[in-house]
Amino acid sequence: MENKEIAKILSEISVYLEMEGEMFKPRVYEKAALAIELLDKPLKDIYKTQGLKGIENIEGVGLSIAEKIEELLKTGELKYYKQLKKKYPIDLENLLRIEGLGPKLIKKLYEKLKIKNIADLEKAAQEGKIRKIEGFGEKTEQNILKSIEFLKQSGNRFILGFVWPEIENIISQLSHLKEVKKIIAAGSIRRMKETIGDLDILIISNNPMPVMDYFVSMPNVFQIIAHGETKSAIRLKNGLDVDLRVVAEESFGAALNYFTGSKNHGIHLREIAMKKNYKLNEYGLFKIKNNKEIKIAGKTEKEIYQALGLDYIEPEMREDWGEIELAQNHQLPKLIGYNDLKGDLQIQTNWSDGSNSIEEYIDAALKNNLEYIAITDHTKSLAMTGGCDEKKLLKQIKEIDKINQKLEKEKINFKVLKSAEVNILKDGSLDIDKKVLAQLDFVAAAVHSHFNMTRKEMTERICKAIRNPLVDIIFHPTGRLILKRPPYDLDVDKIINEAKNNNTCLEIDAFPDRLDLKDEHIKKAIEKGVKLSIDSDSHSINHLNYLKFGIAQARRGWVTKNDIINTKPWPEMLKQLKVNQRKK
DNA sequence: GCCGTTTTCGGCCCGACTGTTTTCAGTCG
């Protein structure tokens, strides 16, 4: 059993215990689940080499939970968990996705109305039964219906960054087979979309059957949907559908282009082909002469674009947003590269709700080829994160100064910048004193409360922060959580204009369920000349890996290296911010 | 149930907000 599955079970136990009215146990299980999720070694390896003691040594795991993990590793099951599930036979995972529903209310709904899943919930809400339960009311009932509607719209999709390790794992396993000559993931993954519906893998192979056999028998396969010589399809345990197709070497480019999409991009390409009296399909580009098809391209994508009179278009741009016209006129932007970031400007450490120390981040950032990071712990009005007040922030400033001195002394070319993720309060003001903010290298601000303001109020609230001479960057400007929460009601065009007029930078938050700003807003922002940053929003050192999803998001917004402030070394990066003008 | 010490049991991140109440439970982050 893998760490992820074990973490999920512990986390569910925590919810059950909360339903039971336990005071402290839930937090303990949740903490253990988190620790296991962040573990970089498989539990089964730890157990093999160090036994029960090894598991107990994990921070947050004691004897009782260690024994439960042992049972899971040995038998694949856990009696304690099974009993809880039997007591509450409900679809916890999905019910918890409803905003405003937590363990206590879910329990009440089950006991009073026998609600076990979203379908039951929707029916009861529509029939007006929920408002009659004590503790619920009309408004709650309406909110439940709204939330169900939002979930339905987001459909059965997966957040790219969260399924990425699994995708990489599959590709890596297959690529090691000797029968696989070439392998690539096409579809929305290649275009690096925020969410994906399924996974399309293309391979070149002279002997595909062993590959197919291997593919359908991988350990994380839940169901085999098809198992043939040229195409197989499976559903993974996590619900993701994966297709594997064998493609001929001479038409690999055409197939790759066809299966990468987007649909609209492909349609537009085929129209261009038609006008030239060509035909484009997944087997190649053909010239039509005397009713005969003569293949003129297909082995690579590049030769297909070239034969159509186009420059090569990066997959992230293939949405038919005007990229084809630019390619015809040789005016495509040179997109920011996946190795172009020199720093990360949003890091939460264990000074607030992050799980690693500043020093641990430095090590991790160096391994990720970064030259600097900014420490941006939450501030005081986010109490639950242990947010910094003025005193704590001043203490952290001193600490970072010391760390930088040490780095300098040891001749390590790395800089830690002093910052904070300051809360934008309801009225647009900040929750930290000016004098303290002035001591930071730069100031970032973000909304973390009062999400339900009107469009006008929310827009003005954020614009006020943008105008604040102390604010250099606005973090995750629209506040959305992909598949979970829509953005605040906001006039983004106005935000972009205000940012431009005040030389305030906007962020592309790279955390996989944020990716905020989103591609179309990014495109608008750089057209206006607004400067952007790409930051991981790390809450643990592993999250530095998420930077690539922020870069992908930027590429989908047609961003060049120059548009992003943290592609520059830190002194030049700071020069582009308002803080520089303040100091003059 | 875990941790840390005060070494064998007490404390456990905590404030704001929402929608329900009419003083607060539950959720959020």
XYZ file of C-alpha atoms (C1' of nucleotides) in Angstrom:
613
model
C 0.000 0.000 0.000
C 1.324 3.406 -0.928
C 1.841 6.409 1.327
C -0.868 8.351 -0.405
C -3.510 5.699 0.229
C -2.491 5.363 3.869
C -2.584 9.133 4.328
C -6.051 9.224 2.828
C -7.343 6.572 5.219
C -5.882 8.363 8.245
C -7.396 11.594 7.070
C -10.804 9.944 6.711
C -10.512 8.474 10.188
C -9.918 12.003 11.409
C -13.235 13.066 9.890
C -15.062 10.103 11.424
C -13.611 10.959 14.808
C -14.819 14.493 14.429
C -18.278 13.121 13.704
C -17.988 11.151 16.898
C -17.391 14.391 18.757
C -13.804 13.590 19.694
C -11.976 16.722 20.775
C -8.318 16.152 20.010
C -7.898 12.869 18.222
C -9.064 14.210 14.845
C -6.226 16.700 14.702
C -3.730 14.006 15.601
C -4.866 11.752 12.750
C -4.908 14.682 10.356
C -1.404 15.641 11.385
C -0.176 12.081 10.930
C -1.823 11.954 7.507
C -0.075 15.144 6.464
C 3.290 13.926 7.727
C 2.910 10.755 5.687
C 1.876 12.636 2.588
C 5.006 14.740 2.812
C 7.250 11.724 3.404
C 9.726 11.190 0.594
C 10.246 7.486 1.351
C 7.647 4.736 0.903
C 6.321 3.559 4.282
C 6.666 -0.027 3.176
C 10.423 0.480 2.747
C 10.726 2.107 6.150
C 8.769 -0.767 7.666
C 10.911 -3.336 5.886
C 14.203 -1.907 7.091
C 13.305 -0.459 10.490
C 10.069 -2.167 11.466
C 7.405 -0.610 13.671
C 9.962 1.604 15.390
C 10.830 3.257 12.093
C 7.217 4.243 11.546
C 6.874 5.479 15.103
C 9.852 7.743 14.525
C 7.896 9.777 12.020
C 6.969 13.112 13.557
C 3.315 13.018 14.533
C 3.001 9.229 14.482
C 2.922 7.388 17.791
C 2.520 3.739 18.712
C -1.211 3.556 18.117
C -1.140 5.012 14.598
C 2.066 3.146 13.758
C 0.311 -0.120 14.560
C -2.581 0.847 12.331
C -0.160 1.590 9.502
C 1.494 -1.757 10.138
C -1.880 -3.478 9.782
C -2.492 -1.653 6.513
C 0.919 -2.586 5.138
C 0.561 -6.216 6.176
C -3.065 -6.903 5.270
C -4.108 -4.003 3.071
C -6.963 -3.397 5.479
C -7.670 -1.753 8.806
C -10.356 -3.090 11.135
C -10.726 0.182 13.019
C -11.344 2.047 9.764
C -13.776 -0.604 8.539
C -15.841 -0.310 11.704
C -16.114 3.443 11.322
C -17.086 3.078 7.699
C -19.737 0.563 8.646
C -21.171 2.906 11.250
C -21.364 5.728 8.703
C -21.860 4.175 5.251
C -21.596 7.479 3.419
C -19.630 9.010 0.562
C -17.533 11.215 2.817
C -15.062 12.272 0.169
C -17.661 13.881 -2.051
C -19.937 15.222 0.657
C -16.980 17.072 2.149
C -16.462 18.806 -1.150
C -19.688 20.739 -0.539
C -18.743 24.161 0.790
C -20.068 24.704 4.253
C -20.579 21.023 5.048
C -18.250 19.548 7.612
C -18.240 16.358 9.668
C -20.853 17.476 12.164
C -23.423 18.574 9.626
C -22.837 15.518 7.456
C -23.497 13.358 10.492
C -26.707 15.207 11.241
C -27.865 14.847 7.634
C -27.208 11.126 7.745
C -28.979 10.618 11.042
C -32.030 12.738 10.278
C -32.488 12.188 6.536
C -30.318 9.147 5.755
C -28.308 11.246 3.309
C -25.410 9.144 2.084
C -24.171 10.909 -1.037
C -24.481 13.988 -3.210
C -27.537 12.632 -5.051
C -29.430 12.134 -1.771
C -28.343 15.574 -0.666
C -29.500 17.284 -3.827
C -32.887 15.575 -3.674
C -33.459 16.505 -0.044
C -32.428 20.106 -0.693
C -34.737 20.395 -3.681
C -37.603 19.030 -1.638
C -36.951 21.606 1.074
C -36.292 18.957 3.700
C -32.941 20.282 4.804
C -34.154 23.644 6.036
C -36.371 21.844 8.520
C -33.504 20.232 10.395
C -32.388 22.022 13.514
C -29.237 23.997 12.825
C -29.953 24.259 9.129
C -32.026 26.889 7.410
C -33.162 28.187 4.086
C -29.881 29.859 3.271
C -27.826 26.782 4.006
C -30.129 24.754 1.793
C -29.609 27.224 -1.061
C -25.844 27.210 -0.568
C -25.821 23.433 -0.712
C -27.650 23.479 -4.050
C -25.271 26.136 -5.381
C -22.267 24.106 -4.374
C -23.649 20.920 -5.962
C -24.175 22.851 -9.186
C -20.575 24.066 -9.135
C -19.284 20.532 -8.589
C -21.368 19.240 -11.475
C -19.989 21.880 -13.811
C -16.405 21.042 -12.980
C -17.153 17.449 -13.959
C -14.935 14.419 -13.628
C -11.637 16.193 -14.084
C -8.303 15.946 -12.329
C -5.968 18.746 -11.339
C -2.883 18.307 -13.495
C -0.275 19.014 -10.838
C -1.850 16.563 -8.400
C -1.935 13.616 -10.829
C 1.437 14.519 -12.369
C 3.526 12.096 -10.275
C 1.241 9.235 -11.275
C 1.459 10.218 -14.950
C 5.245 10.479 -14.787
C 5.363 7.110 -13.113
C 3.332 5.430 -15.860
C 5.372 7.036 -18.640
C 8.602 6.090 -16.939
C 7.549 2.463 -16.438
C 6.524 2.111 -20.075
C 9.564 3.907 -21.429
C 11.806 1.351 -19.771
C 10.303 -1.508 -21.776
C 12.655 -2.572 -24.568
C 9.754 -2.754 -27.032
C 9.051 0.978 -26.638
C 11.028 3.053 -29.140
C 9.420 6.361 -28.310
C 6.744 7.514 -25.881
C 4.964 10.776 -25.227
C 1.824 11.944 -23.438
C -0.410 13.928 -25.813
C -3.752 15.593 -25.103
C -4.373 18.276 -22.521
C -1.357 17.084 -20.542
C 0.970 18.086 -23.342
C -0.804 21.413 -23.508
C -0.359 21.624 -19.727
C -3.964 22.509 -19.053
C -5.030 23.182 -15.482
C -7.150 20.081 -15.344
C -7.266 16.936 -17.449
C -10.085 14.554 -18.225
C -7.990 11.614 -19.351
C -4.481 10.680 -20.384
C -3.490 9.877 -23.999
C -0.169 8.154 -24.426
C 1.377 7.528 -27.848
C 4.177 5.074 -28.470
C 6.245 3.831 -31.364
C 6.871 0.114 -31.174
C 7.613 -2.718 -33.593
C 6.338 -5.234 -31.104
C 3.519 -3.592 -29.131
C 1.755 -6.585 -27.579
C 4.126 -6.997 -24.618
C 3.761 -3.266 -23.989
C -0.016 -3.544 -23.976
C 0.134 -6.552 -21.676
C 2.343 -4.659 -19.271
C 0.149 -1.575 -19.493
C -3.066 -3.340 -18.473
C -1.392 -5.197 -15.630
C 0.204 -2.243 -13.849
C -0.533 -2.281 -10.104
C -2.635 0.883 -10.062
C -5.079 -0.357 -12.724
C -8.656 -0.531 -11.507
C -10.349 -1.725 -14.678
C -9.318 -2.771 -18.190
C -11.541 -1.062 -20.714
C -9.788 -2.254 -23.878
C -6.784 -4.467 -24.534
C -5.745 -4.648 -28.181
C -2.653 -4.552 -30.328
C -2.846 -0.916 -31.380
C -4.956 0.512 -28.594
C -5.561 -0.277 -24.967
C -7.474 1.655 -22.356
C -7.569 1.369 -18.593
C -9.105 3.137 -15.646
C -6.754 3.772 -12.747
C -7.705 3.313 -9.121
C -7.946 7.077 -8.765
C -10.577 7.184 -11.546
C -8.344 8.565 -14.299
C -8.808 6.955 -17.727
C -5.629 6.249 -19.672
C -5.421 5.393 -23.383
C -2.316 3.888 -24.942
C -1.989 3.940 -28.733
C 0.638 2.526 -31.008
C 1.556 4.827 -33.850
C 3.716 4.236 -36.926
C 7.042 6.008 -36.865
C 6.438 7.763 -40.197
C 3.196 9.320 -38.944
C 4.197 9.987 -35.355
C 4.192 13.762 -35.763
C 0.746 13.750 -37.340
C -0.662 11.530 -34.616
C 0.974 13.629 -31.923
C -0.476 16.770 -33.431
C -3.908 15.225 -33.791
C -4.045 13.855 -30.245
C -2.522 16.944 -28.646
C -5.286 19.242 -29.856
C -6.856 21.441 -28.951
C -9.853 20.586 -31.020
C -10.152 24.133 -32.320
C -6.470 24.365 -33.141
C -6.736 21.126 -35.116
C -9.823 22.283 -37.006
C -8.068 25.506 -37.968
C -4.997 23.600 -39.190
C -7.151 21.301 -41.315
C -8.876 24.330 -42.833
C -5.522 25.770 -43.826
C -4.561 22.402 -45.314
C -7.811 22.282 -47.310
C -7.186 25.711 -48.778
C -3.857 24.482 -50.070
C -5.596 21.452 -51.494
C -3.963 19.303 -48.834
C -5.492 16.909 -46.369
C -4.397 16.640 -42.743
C -5.275 13.755 -40.466
C -3.632 11.675 -37.764
C -1.639 9.755 -40.380
C -0.014 12.715 -42.078
C -0.309 15.679 -44.371
C -1.229 14.701 -47.920
C -1.196 16.506 -51.232
C -4.179 15.619 -53.390
C -3.356 15.154 -57.057
C -5.592 13.434 -59.584
C -7.633 12.008 -56.727
C -4.487 10.469 -55.293
C -3.060 11.253 -51.877
C 0.661 11.844 -51.757
C 2.136 12.142 -48.272
C 4.263 15.245 -47.850
C 4.753 15.347 -44.078
C 3.943 13.408 -40.914
C 7.040 12.133 -39.182
C 7.440 15.215 -37.015
C 5.135 18.034 -36.015
C 7.665 20.582 -37.174
C 7.559 19.391 -40.797
C 3.765 19.478 -40.758
C 3.621 23.072 -39.527
C 6.323 23.986 -42.020
C 4.498 22.395 -44.942
C 1.417 24.384 -43.952
C 3.468 27.578 -44.044
C 3.571 27.981 -40.272
C 6.270 28.311 -37.643
C 6.248 25.559 -35.038
C 3.674 26.293 -32.334
C 4.380 25.222 -28.753
C 1.687 22.857 -27.397
C 0.752 25.265 -24.575
C -0.357 27.835 -27.176
C -2.555 25.537 -29.239
C -5.995 26.913 -28.403
C -6.750 28.803 -31.621
C -6.482 32.080 -29.772
C -4.644 33.709 -32.679
C -1.442 31.679 -32.470
C -1.960 30.260 -35.969
C -2.084 33.734 -37.522
C 1.066 34.709 -35.628
C 2.757 31.534 -36.856
C 1.826 32.416 -40.432
C 3.415 35.847 -40.013
C 6.448 34.515 -38.136
C 5.506 36.595 -35.126
C 5.106 33.982 -32.414
C 6.443 35.082 -29.030
C 9.428 33.206 -27.645
C 7.834 31.658 -24.591
C 9.451 31.584 -21.188
C 11.356 28.317 -20.735
C 10.935 25.727 -17.995
C 14.412 26.552 -16.637
C 14.141 30.331 -16.747
C 13.146 31.091 -13.151
C 15.932 32.323 -10.892
C 13.888 32.764 -7.751
C 10.632 31.962 -5.987
C 8.752 34.830 -4.382
C 6.163 32.988 -2.315
C 7.311 30.589 0.384
C 5.517 29.755 3.634
C 7.796 28.374 6.330
C 7.230 26.902 9.766
C 7.066 30.476 11.049
C 3.428 30.259 9.937
C 1.626 27.352 8.249
C 4.508 25.877 6.242
C 6.154 22.666 7.373
C 9.830 23.412 6.713
C 12.384 25.816 8.118
C 14.042 28.602 6.142
C 17.271 26.603 6.079
C 15.522 23.525 4.664
C 14.044 25.672 1.921
C 17.475 27.026 1.044
C 18.800 23.495 0.502
C 15.770 22.535 -1.568
C 15.884 25.729 -3.633
C 19.573 25.226 -4.400
C 18.746 21.721 -5.608
C 16.084 23.289 -7.840
C 18.712 25.623 -9.362
C 17.231 28.733 -7.794
C 19.372 31.706 -6.734
C 16.960 33.230 -4.244
C 13.680 32.771 -2.387
C 11.436 35.219 -0.617
C 10.005 34.224 2.748
C 6.359 35.223 2.754
C 4.729 33.868 5.866
C 1.116 34.723 6.581
C 0.338 37.667 8.819
C -1.639 37.969 12.000
C -5.259 38.169 10.968
C -4.956 34.626 9.589
C -4.834 33.260 13.087
C -5.101 29.640 12.185
C -1.906 29.721 10.171
C 0.030 31.076 13.112
C 0.411 34.255 11.117
C 3.125 36.729 12.083
C 2.322 39.884 13.987
C 4.675 42.879 13.868
C 6.869 41.541 16.636
C 7.277 38.120 15.076
C 7.939 39.625 11.663
C 10.706 41.834 13.071
C 12.205 38.776 14.693
C 12.097 36.943 11.373
C 13.776 39.880 9.619
C 16.688 39.621 12.042
C 16.827 35.870 11.577
C 16.970 36.178 7.786
C 19.719 38.809 8.031
C 21.739 36.325 10.036
C 21.095 33.556 7.535
C 22.186 35.761 4.644
C 25.363 36.707 6.487
C 26.088 33.052 6.998
C 25.484 32.265 3.321
C 27.826 35.056 2.356
C 30.493 33.867 4.736
C 30.279 30.370 3.343
C 30.421 31.786 -0.171
C 27.104 30.207 -1.131
C 25.558 32.181 -3.955
C 22.055 32.306 -2.552
C 19.897 35.070 -1.142
C 16.889 34.950 1.171
C 14.585 37.920 0.677
C 12.467 39.310 3.492
C 8.794 39.592 2.746
C 5.344 38.587 3.969
C 1.989 37.571 2.571
C 0.114 40.436 4.201
C -3.650 40.190 4.495
C -5.812 42.630 2.608
C -8.562 43.430 5.081
C -12.199 43.977 4.213
C -11.661 47.694 3.576
C -8.570 47.166 1.419
C -6.092 48.128 4.132
C -3.289 45.862 5.381
C -3.046 44.070 8.709
C 0.601 44.972 9.426
C 2.009 48.314 10.509
C 3.627 50.446 7.778
C 6.855 50.920 9.668
C 7.412 47.190 9.817
C 6.451 46.647 6.177
C 9.006 49.274 5.180
C 11.753 47.046 6.540
C 10.967 44.191 4.179
C 12.704 43.707 0.825
C 9.277 43.824 -0.772
C 5.661 43.452 0.298
C 3.127 40.978 -1.072
C -0.548 41.231 -0.248
C -3.473 38.850 -0.652
C -7.119 38.360 0.203
C -7.878 35.558 2.655
C -11.238 36.513 4.129
C -14.638 37.959 3.249
C -14.887 36.172 -0.072
C -18.530 36.996 -0.625
C -18.397 40.728 -1.230
C -20.110 42.273 -4.236
C -18.183 42.644 -7.476
C -17.846 46.378 -6.955
C -16.729 46.113 -3.343
C -14.244 43.321 -3.977
C -12.748 45.048 -7.011
C -12.303 48.287 -5.069
C -10.868 46.401 -2.091
C -8.121 44.869 -4.227
C -7.572 48.040 -6.250
C -6.994 49.908 -3.008
C -4.271 47.411 -2.111
C -2.786 47.770 -5.607
C -2.642 51.550 -5.169
C -0.983 51.227 -1.766
C 2.589 52.471 -2.311
C 3.839 49.759 0.039
C 2.394 46.843 -1.915
C 4.686 45.378 -4.585
C 2.904 42.156 -5.554
C -0.657 40.872 -5.293
C -0.645 37.144 -4.631
C -3.242 34.816 -6.228
C -5.341 37.783 -7.353
C -8.672 36.061 -8.048
C -8.751 33.634 -5.128
C -10.123 30.648 -6.973
C -9.477 27.038 -5.987
C -9.794 24.867 -9.063
C -12.657 22.319 -8.841
C -13.467 23.669 -5.411
C -14.194 27.344 -5.265
C -14.929 29.901 -7.978
C -12.913 33.147 -8.006
C -14.240 36.100 -6.035
C -16.634 38.204 -8.018
C -14.111 40.558 -9.540
C -13.574 42.931 -12.462
C -10.230 41.502 -13.553
C -9.767 44.052 -16.360
C -9.958 46.802 -13.800
C -7.449 45.022 -11.578
C -5.064 44.689 -14.538
C -5.387 48.383 -15.411
C -4.874 49.439 -11.836
C -1.793 47.227 -11.585
C -0.366 48.814 -14.716
C -1.054 52.365 -13.535
C 0.532 51.772 -10.154
C 3.434 49.574 -11.233
C 2.165 46.802 -9.008
C 3.092 43.272 -9.940
C 0.489 40.494 -10.195
C 1.262 36.901 -9.380
C 0.866 33.644 -11.214
C 0.477 31.334 -8.249
C 1.833 27.954 -9.363
C 0.103 25.823 -6.752
C -1.780 23.239 -8.837
C -5.258 24.025 -7.546
C -4.742 27.781 -7.729
C -2.940 28.663 -10.982
C -4.086 32.169 -10.340
C -4.009 34.296 -12.535
C -5.375 32.046 -15.223
C -4.179 31.943 -18.825
C -6.582 34.412 -20.415
C -5.956 36.984 -17.664
C -2.223 36.490 -17.996
C -2.472 37.173 -21.700
C -4.420 40.365 -21.057
C -2.025 41.474 -18.342
C 1.111 41.188 -20.460
C -0.616 42.871 -23.392
C -1.113 45.837 -21.049
C 2.505 45.610 -19.930
C 1.798 44.492 -16.363
C 4.751 42.750 -14.718
C 4.111 39.259 -13.351
C 5.825 36.871 -10.968
C 5.635 33.070 -10.913
C 5.722 31.610 -7.417
C 5.233 28.177 -5.929
C 3.171 29.165 -2.847
C 5.131 26.374 -1.172
C 3.993 25.096 2.185
C 6.666 22.386 2.125
C 9.926 21.940 0.256
C 8.335 19.382 -2.083
C 6.063 22.102 -3.386
C 8.967 23.806 -5.146
C 8.266 21.231 -7.860
C 5.048 23.080 -8.556
C 6.895 25.997 -10.160
C 6.737 24.186 -13.489
C 2.948 24.344 -13.450
C 3.157 28.095 -12.971
C 5.547 28.345 -15.898
C 3.185 26.206 -17.973
C 0.333 28.518 -17.035
C 2.434 31.506 -18.099
C 3.268 29.810 -21.393
C -0.438 29.269 -22.003
C -0.803 33.023 -21.512
C 1.914 33.667 -24.139
C 4.423 34.957 -21.621
C 8.053 35.639 -22.533
C 10.987 35.591 -20.156
C 10.948 39.368 -19.956
C 7.398 39.540 -18.641
C 8.314 37.685 -15.463
C 10.255 39.573 -12.796
C 11.774 36.521 -11.135
C 13.575 35.371 -14.257
C 16.068 38.099 -13.295
C 18.751 37.858 -10.621
C 17.426 39.241 -7.345
C 18.953 42.738 -7.478
C 17.421 43.368 -10.888
C 14.187 41.707 -9.860
C 13.847 44.131 -6.946
C 14.621 47.074 -9.228
C 11.411 46.378 -11.118
C 9.284 46.685 -8.016
C 7.778 49.715 -6.361
C 9.990 49.187 -3.350
C 12.863 50.466 -5.435
C 11.097 53.756 -6.069
C 10.237 54.066 -2.407
C 13.882 53.890 -1.482
C 14.926 56.597 -3.894
C -3.657 10.019 20.275
C 0.783 12.554 20.380
C 4.175 15.118 22.604
C 7.066 16.831 26.048
C 8.392 17.329 29.924
C 6.624 19.361 34.940
C 8.758 11.622 33.591
C 3.501 9.806 33.626
C -0.219 13.188 32.717
C -1.931 17.781 30.956
C -2.263 20.417 26.981
C -3.417 20.325 22.402
C -2.630 27.050 16.782
C -7.120 30.097 17.340
C -9.916 34.153 15.499
C -13.444 35.509 12.294
C -17.394 34.573 9.942
C -21.867 32.457 8.675
C -26.175 31.155 9.536
C -28.346 29.735 12.855
C -29.879 31.266 16.725
C -31.133 34.929 20.702
C -25.932 32.946 22.630
C -23.465 29.667 19.775
C -22.036 25.482 16.906
C -19.760 24.537 12.872
C -16.711 25.714 9.219
C -12.935 27.918 7.183
C -8.250 28.654 6.491
